[in-house]
mmCIF file of C-alpha atoms in Angstrom:
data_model
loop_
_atom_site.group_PDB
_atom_site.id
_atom_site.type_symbol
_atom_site.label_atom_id
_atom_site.label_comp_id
_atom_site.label_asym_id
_atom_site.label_seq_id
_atom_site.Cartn_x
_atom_site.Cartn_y
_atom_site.Cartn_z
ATOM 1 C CA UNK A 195 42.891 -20.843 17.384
ATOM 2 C CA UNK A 196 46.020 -18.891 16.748
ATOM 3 C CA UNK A 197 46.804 -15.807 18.913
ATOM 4 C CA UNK A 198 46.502 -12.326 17.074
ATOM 5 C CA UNK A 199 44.444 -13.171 13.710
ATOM 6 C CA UNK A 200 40.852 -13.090 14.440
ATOM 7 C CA UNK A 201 38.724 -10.138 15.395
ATOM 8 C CA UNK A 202 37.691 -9.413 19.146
ATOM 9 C CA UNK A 203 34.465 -11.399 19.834
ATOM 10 C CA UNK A 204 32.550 -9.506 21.982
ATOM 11 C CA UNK A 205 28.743 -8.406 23.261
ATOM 12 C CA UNK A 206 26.955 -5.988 20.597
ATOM 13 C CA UNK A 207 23.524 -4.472 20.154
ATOM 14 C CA UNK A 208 21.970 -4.671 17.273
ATOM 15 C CA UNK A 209 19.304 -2.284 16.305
ATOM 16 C CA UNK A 210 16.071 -2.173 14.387
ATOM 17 C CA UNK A 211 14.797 1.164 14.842
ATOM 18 C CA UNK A 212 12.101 1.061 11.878
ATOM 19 C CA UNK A 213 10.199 -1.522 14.757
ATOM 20 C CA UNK A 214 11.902 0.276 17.703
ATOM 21 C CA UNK A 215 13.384 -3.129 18.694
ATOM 22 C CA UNK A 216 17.038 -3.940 19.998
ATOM 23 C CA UNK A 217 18.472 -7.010 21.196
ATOM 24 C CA UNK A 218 21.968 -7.847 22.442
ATOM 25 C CA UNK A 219 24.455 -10.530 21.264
ATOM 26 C CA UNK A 220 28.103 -11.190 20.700
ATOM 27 C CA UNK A 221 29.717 -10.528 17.360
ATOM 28 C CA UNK A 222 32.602 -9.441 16.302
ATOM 29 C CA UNK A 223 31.332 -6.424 14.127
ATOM 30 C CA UNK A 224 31.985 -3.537 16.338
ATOM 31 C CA UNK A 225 30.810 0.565 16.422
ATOM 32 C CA UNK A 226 31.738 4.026 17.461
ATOM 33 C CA UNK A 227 28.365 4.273 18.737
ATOM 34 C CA UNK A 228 27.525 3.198 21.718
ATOM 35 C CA UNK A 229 23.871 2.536 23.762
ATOM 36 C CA UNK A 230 22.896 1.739 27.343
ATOM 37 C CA UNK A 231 21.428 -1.584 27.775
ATOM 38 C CA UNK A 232 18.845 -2.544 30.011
ATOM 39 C CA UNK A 233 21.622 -4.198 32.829
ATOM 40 C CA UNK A 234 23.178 -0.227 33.120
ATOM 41 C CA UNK A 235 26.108 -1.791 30.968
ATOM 42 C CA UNK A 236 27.477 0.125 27.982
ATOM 43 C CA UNK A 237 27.926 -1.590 24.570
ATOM 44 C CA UNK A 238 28.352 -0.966 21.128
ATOM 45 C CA UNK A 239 25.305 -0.744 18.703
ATOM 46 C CA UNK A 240 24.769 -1.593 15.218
ATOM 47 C CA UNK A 241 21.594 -0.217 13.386
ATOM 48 C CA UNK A 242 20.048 -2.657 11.356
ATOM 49 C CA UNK A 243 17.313 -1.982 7.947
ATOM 50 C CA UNK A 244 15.028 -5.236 9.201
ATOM 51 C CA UNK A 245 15.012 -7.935 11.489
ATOM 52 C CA UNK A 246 12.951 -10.372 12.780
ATOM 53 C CA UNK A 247 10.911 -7.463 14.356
ATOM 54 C CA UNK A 248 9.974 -6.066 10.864
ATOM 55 C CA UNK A 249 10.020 -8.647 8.498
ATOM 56 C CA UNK A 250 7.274 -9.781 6.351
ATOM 57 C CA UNK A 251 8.124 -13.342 7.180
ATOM 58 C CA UNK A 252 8.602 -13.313 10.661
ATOM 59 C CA UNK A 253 5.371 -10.822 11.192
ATOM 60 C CA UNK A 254 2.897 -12.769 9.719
ATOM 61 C CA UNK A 255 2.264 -10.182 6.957
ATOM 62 C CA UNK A 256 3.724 -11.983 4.145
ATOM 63 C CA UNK A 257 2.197 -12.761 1.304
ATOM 64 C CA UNK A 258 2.040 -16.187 -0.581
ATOM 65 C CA UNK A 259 2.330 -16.283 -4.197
ATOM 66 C CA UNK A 260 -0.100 -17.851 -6.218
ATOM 67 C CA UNK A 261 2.147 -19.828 -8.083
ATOM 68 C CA UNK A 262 -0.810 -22.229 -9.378
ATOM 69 C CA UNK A 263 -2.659 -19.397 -10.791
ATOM 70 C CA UNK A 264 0.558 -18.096 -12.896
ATOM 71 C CA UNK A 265 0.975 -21.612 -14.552
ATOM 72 C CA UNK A 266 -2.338 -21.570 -15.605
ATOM 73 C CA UNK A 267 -2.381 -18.526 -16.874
ATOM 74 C CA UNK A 268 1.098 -19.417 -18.838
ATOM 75 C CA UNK A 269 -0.568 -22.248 -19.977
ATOM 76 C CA UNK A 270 -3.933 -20.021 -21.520
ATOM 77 C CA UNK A 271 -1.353 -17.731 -22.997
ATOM 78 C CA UNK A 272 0.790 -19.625 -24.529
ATOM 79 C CA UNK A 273 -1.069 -23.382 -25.042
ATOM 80 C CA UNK A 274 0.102 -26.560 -23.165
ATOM 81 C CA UNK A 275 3.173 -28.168 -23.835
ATOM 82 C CA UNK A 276 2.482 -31.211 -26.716
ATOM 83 C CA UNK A 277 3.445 -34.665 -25.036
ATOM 84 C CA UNK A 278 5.701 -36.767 -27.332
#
């Protein structure tokens, strides 16, 4: 890597507060805010909308399209496609 062109890679928390759930990496996005972690150890924290703490996907609260139900009903609506 060349000296003096890429960003300071460093230990970060990032933030979900909607779940109340934190957990600490290294990025290089960095904050004027700053949190406490767990080892007494100050670092900077970034506040996230989701992660996997409140997504549908990763919670188990997702729901599944019903994708066969919509061709079917495309197919009542507007007739089946004529085979040539």
């Amino acid at each position: 890597m060349q000296p003096g062109i890429h960003p300071s890679y460093g230990p970060v928390v990032f933030r979900d507060r909607a779940a109340d759930f934190a957990f600490l990496t290294r990025s290089t996005v960095t904050s004027e805010k700053t949190v406490e972690w767990e080892d007494g150890n100050t670092y900077p924290v970034i506040d996230v909308e989701i992660s996997s703490a409140s997504h549908p996907f990763y919670t188990g609260t997702a729901r599944v399209m019903d994708t066969a139900g919509r061709v079917e009903r495309f197919e009542r609506r507007y007739g089946r496609r004529q085979e040539r």
